[in-house]
Amino acid sequence: MRRRALLVAALLLVGPAVRAQEQAASGDPQGVVGRPKGRALHGEALLARTEDVAGLLRCPVCQGLAVADSPATMAVNMKAQVREMLAAGYDQEQILAYFEHSYGEFVRLQPPLRGVNWLVWLGPVLALAAGGFFVTRALSARRTAAPAEPAPLPGPATLPDDPELARYVRRVRELAYGWPQGRAPGSEA
Amino acid sequence: MSTETARAFNPRVLLVGLGVVAPLVAVLVMNLGRDPHVIGSPLVGRAAPDFALQPMGGGAPVTLASLRGRPVVLNFWATWCVPCFEEHPVLVGAARRLGEKVRFVGVIYEDSEEGVKSFLARQGSSYPSLLDPGSRTAIAFGIFGVPETYFIDAEGRIAAKHVGPLDEQSLALKLAQAGVTP
């Protein structure tokens, strides 16, 4: 009887250990990202961090959804693994790197700062700076330019120097006042 | 007067316009030949992730390390997946034919043990199918959907990946990449 109780106790102790070992061998992150670098989380902090990190991972079977936001089985499983890794003390970068190892950079919803990705992060800032530069330059050019003197209106006896403008002024005066050749009658001095 | 200046050729406007349009056109042209359905795996060329999975019908867990020495065909599948149904006879036949040279292993993806058991009873099998609780192994292999098949060489390095159902031709091609000569 006592022996049997001991056996049961031993099985209860060993059983979970064996299961844990099997799980560790399937999809064990340590071989990919090394030993946990962060602090092991539990309770409320663990749940909150799980949502944060799962929000940075793209669900591979969905269309542009984060693992945190998707009800797909794959996403649920990935989120469970994120939670387990956080509980084991892996930090955010290690977790993202683990999933990136098998899925590629695609799995990150935020492109990491490297290579051509710098363009994504710095492009808008550079474009804004360039736009600001051109706008300030255009504004200051307008401000420094001497206020244009309005061209003196031609008197009734004269016409502008610009031949094309003169042609229009003449035509308007002919139509409006009936002045022949656009000059006031009797104004010729 | 102003209409005349607007109509005149302005090289600066042309330059800025080209600066905006040219990179966009370049990106479009560069991707013309790309098939958006092809998803490359970053694992090809690297060591295959290890696993220890319980086979259907019980028995000791199958590990990748225990399969080393011969090339491995690792097929992720499910009974709810119609293309898996199509490729099943191809894989069963190949496993019977090449069993001496290649290890064929199925990994069940998001499916119930009972469903798989009755499927295999009906369709037949010639190689083990492993249960993957929580999809840990599927995630470690970067599975997007089923069927997806990894071809692992005798040293445990991933030689090739196939997305979608395998037929005789694609199977022979990928096997050759893993160092299996017919």
PDB file of C-alpha atoms in Angstrom, chain A residues 34-134:
ATOM      1  CA  GLY A  34      19.787  31.848 -26.458  1.00  0.00           C
ATOM      2  CA  ARG A  35      19.051  32.029 -22.761  1.00  0.00           C
ATOM      3  CA  PRO A  36      16.312  34.353 -21.491  1.00  0.00           C
ATOM      4  CA  LYS A  37      17.666  37.870 -21.085  1.00  0.00           C
ATOM      5  CA  GLY A  38      14.739  39.462 -19.277  1.00  0.00           C
ATOM      6  CA  ARG A  39      12.853  39.031 -16.041  1.00  0.00           C
ATOM      7  CA  ALA A  40      10.370  36.153 -15.761  1.00  0.00           C
ATOM      8  CA  LEU A  41       6.859  37.630 -15.615  1.00  0.00           C
ATOM      9  CA  HIS A  42       3.705  36.338 -13.957  1.00  0.00           C
ATOM     10  CA  GLY A  43       0.184  37.436 -13.086  1.00  0.00           C
ATOM     11  CA  GLU A  44      -1.194  40.726 -14.381  1.00  0.00           C
ATOM     12  CA  ALA A  45       2.161  41.907 -15.750  1.00  0.00           C
ATOM     13  CA  LEU A  46       2.496  38.717 -17.783  1.00  0.00           C
ATOM     14  CA  LEU A  47      -0.965  39.124 -19.334  1.00  0.00           C
ATOM     15  CA  ALA A  48      -0.364  42.786 -20.159  1.00  0.00           C
ATOM     16  CA  ARG A  49       3.045  42.137 -21.725  1.00  0.00           C
ATOM     17  CA  THR A  50       1.610  39.197 -23.698  1.00  0.00           C
ATOM     18  CA  GLU A  51      -0.894  41.585 -25.314  1.00  0.00           C
ATOM     19  CA  ASP A  52       1.885  44.107 -26.044  1.00  0.00           C
ATOM     20  CA  VAL A  53       4.263  41.637 -27.670  1.00  0.00           C
ATOM     21  CA  ALA A  54       1.497  39.738 -29.503  1.00  0.00           C
ATOM     22  CA  GLY A  55       0.454  43.128 -30.882  1.00  0.00           C
ATOM     23  CA  LEU A  56       3.852  43.422 -32.573  1.00  0.00           C
ATOM     24  CA  LEU A  57       3.548  40.050 -34.313  1.00  0.00           C
ATOM     25  CA  ARG A  58       1.711  39.512 -37.571  1.00  0.00           C
ATOM     26  CA  CYS A  59      -0.665  36.552 -37.636  1.00  0.00           C
ATOM     27  CA  PRO A  60       0.672  34.418 -40.523  1.00  0.00           C
ATOM     28  CA  VAL A  61      -2.715  33.005 -41.545  1.00  0.00           C
ATOM     29  CA  CYS A  62      -4.627  36.311 -41.465  1.00  0.00           C
ATOM     30  CA  GLN A  63      -4.751  39.372 -43.683  1.00  0.00           C
ATOM     31  CA  GLY A  64      -2.711  42.057 -41.938  1.00  0.00           C
ATOM     32  CA  LEU A  65      -3.892  41.271 -38.411  1.00  0.00           C
ATOM     33  CA  ALA A  66      -1.769  41.197 -35.280  1.00  0.00           C
ATOM     34  CA  VAL A  67      -1.539  37.965 -33.319  1.00  0.00           C
ATOM     35  CA  ALA A  68      -3.110  39.838 -30.405  1.00  0.00           C
ATOM     36  CA  ASP A  69      -6.182  40.771 -32.468  1.00  0.00           C
ATOM     37  CA  SER A  70      -6.873  37.551 -34.351  1.00  0.00           C
ATOM     38  CA  PRO A  71      -9.190  34.734 -33.265  1.00  0.00           C
ATOM     39  CA  ALA A  72      -7.479  32.249 -35.631  1.00  0.00           C
ATOM     40  CA  THR A  73      -6.185  29.070 -33.997  1.00  0.00           C
ATOM     41  CA  MET A  74      -2.692  29.817 -35.272  1.00  0.00           C
ATOM     42  CA  ALA A  75      -2.748  33.250 -33.639  1.00  0.00           C
ATOM     43  CA  VAL A  76      -4.108  31.799 -30.390  1.00  0.00           C
ATOM     44  CA  ASN A  77      -1.282  29.243 -30.382  1.00  0.00           C
ATOM     45  CA  MET A  78       1.329  31.891 -31.142  1.00  0.00           C
ATOM     46  CA  LYS A  79      -0.009  34.084 -28.355  1.00  0.00           C
ATOM     47  CA  ALA A  80       0.190  31.128 -25.961  1.00  0.00           C
ATOM     48  CA  GLN A  81       3.821  30.684 -26.920  1.00  0.00           C
ATOM     49  CA  VAL A  82       4.502  34.409 -26.428  1.00  0.00           C
ATOM     50  CA  ARG A  83       2.995  34.146 -22.939  1.00  0.00           C
ATOM     51  CA  GLU A  84       5.114  31.094 -22.143  1.00  0.00           C
ATOM     52  CA  MET A  85       8.281  32.782 -23.362  1.00  0.00           C
ATOM     53  CA  LEU A  86       7.569  35.886 -21.264  1.00  0.00           C
ATOM     54  CA  ALA A  87       6.913  33.656 -18.248  1.00  0.00           C
ATOM     55  CA  ALA A  88      10.273  31.985 -18.910  1.00  0.00           C
ATOM     56  CA  GLY A  89      12.006  35.372 -18.904  1.00  0.00           C
ATOM     57  CA  TYR A  90      12.583  35.995 -22.607  1.00  0.00           C
ATOM     58  CA  ASP A  91      12.527  39.682 -23.481  1.00  0.00           C
ATOM     59  CA  GLN A  92      10.510  41.283 -26.275  1.00  0.00           C
ATOM     60  CA  GLU A  93      13.351  41.377 -28.790  1.00  0.00           C
ATOM     61  CA  GLN A  94      14.165  37.698 -28.178  1.00  0.00           C
ATOM     62  CA  ILE A  95      10.524  36.716 -28.713  1.00  0.00           C
ATOM     63  CA  LEU A  96      10.229  38.721 -31.943  1.00  0.00           C
ATOM     64  CA  ALA A  97      13.558  37.261 -33.110  1.00  0.00           C
ATOM     65  CA  TYR A  98      12.345  33.730 -32.381  1.00  0.00           C
ATOM     66  CA  PHE A  99       9.267  34.089 -34.607  1.00  0.00           C
ATOM     67  CA  GLU A 100      11.286  35.972 -37.218  1.00  0.00           C
ATOM     68  CA  HIS A 101      13.698  33.032 -37.397  1.00  0.00           C
ATOM     69  CA  SER A 102      10.971  30.795 -38.822  1.00  0.00           C
ATOM     70  CA  TYR A 103       8.634  33.275 -40.526  1.00  0.00           C
ATOM     71  CA  GLY A 104      11.042  35.967 -41.686  1.00  0.00           C
ATOM     72  CA  GLU A 105      10.803  39.711 -41.175  1.00  0.00           C
ATOM     73  CA  PHE A 106       7.221  39.481 -42.452  1.00  0.00           C
ATOM     74  CA  VAL A 107       6.075  38.408 -38.987  1.00  0.00           C
ATOM     75  CA  ARG A 108       7.089  41.732 -37.426  1.00  0.00           C
ATOM     76  CA  LEU A 109       4.388  44.377 -37.725  1.00  0.00           C
ATOM     77  CA  GLN A 110       6.995  47.111 -37.114  1.00  0.00           C
ATOM     78  CA  PRO A 111       9.906  46.882 -39.528  1.00  0.00           C
ATOM     79  CA  PRO A 112      13.119  46.772 -37.449  1.00  0.00           C
ATOM     80  CA  LEU A 113      15.648  49.583 -37.922  1.00  0.00           C
ATOM     81  CA  ARG A 114      18.074  48.001 -40.350  1.00  0.00           C
ATOM     82  CA  GLY A 115      18.986  48.042 -44.015  1.00  0.00           C
ATOM     83  CA  VAL A 116      16.413  49.481 -46.390  1.00  0.00           C
ATOM     84  CA  ASN A 117      13.918  49.750 -43.492  1.00  0.00           C
ATOM     85  CA  TRP A 118      15.642  52.967 -42.397  1.00  0.00           C
ATOM     86  CA  LEU A 119      13.855  54.528 -45.367  1.00  0.00           C
ATOM     87  CA  VAL A 120      10.465  53.668 -43.870  1.00  0.00           C
ATOM     88  CA  TRP A 121      11.297  55.311 -40.564  1.00  0.00           C
ATOM     89  CA  LEU A 122      13.372  58.271 -41.791  1.00  0.00           C
ATOM     90  CA  GLY A 123      11.628  58.860 -45.147  1.00  0.00           C
ATOM     91  CA  PRO A 124       8.651  60.799 -43.731  1.00  0.00           C
ATOM     92  CA  VAL A 125      10.912  62.871 -41.451  1.00  0.00           C
ATOM     93  CA  LEU A 126      13.217  63.703 -44.373  1.00  0.00           C
ATOM     94  CA  ALA A 127      10.263  64.546 -46.619  1.00  0.00           C
ATOM     95  CA  LEU A 128       8.811  66.835 -43.950  1.00  0.00           C
ATOM     96  CA  ALA A 129      12.180  68.568 -43.459  1.00  0.00           C
ATOM     97  CA  ALA A 130      12.618  69.043 -47.227  1.00  0.00           C
ATOM     98  CA  GLY A 131       9.053  70.375 -47.575  1.00  0.00           C
ATOM     99  CA  GLY A 132       9.596  72.781 -44.663  1.00  0.00           C
ATOM    100  CA  PHE A 133      12.839  73.986 -46.223  1.00  0.00           C
ATOM    101  CA  PHE A 134      11.191  74.767 -49.569  1.00  0.00           C
TER     102      PHE A 134
END
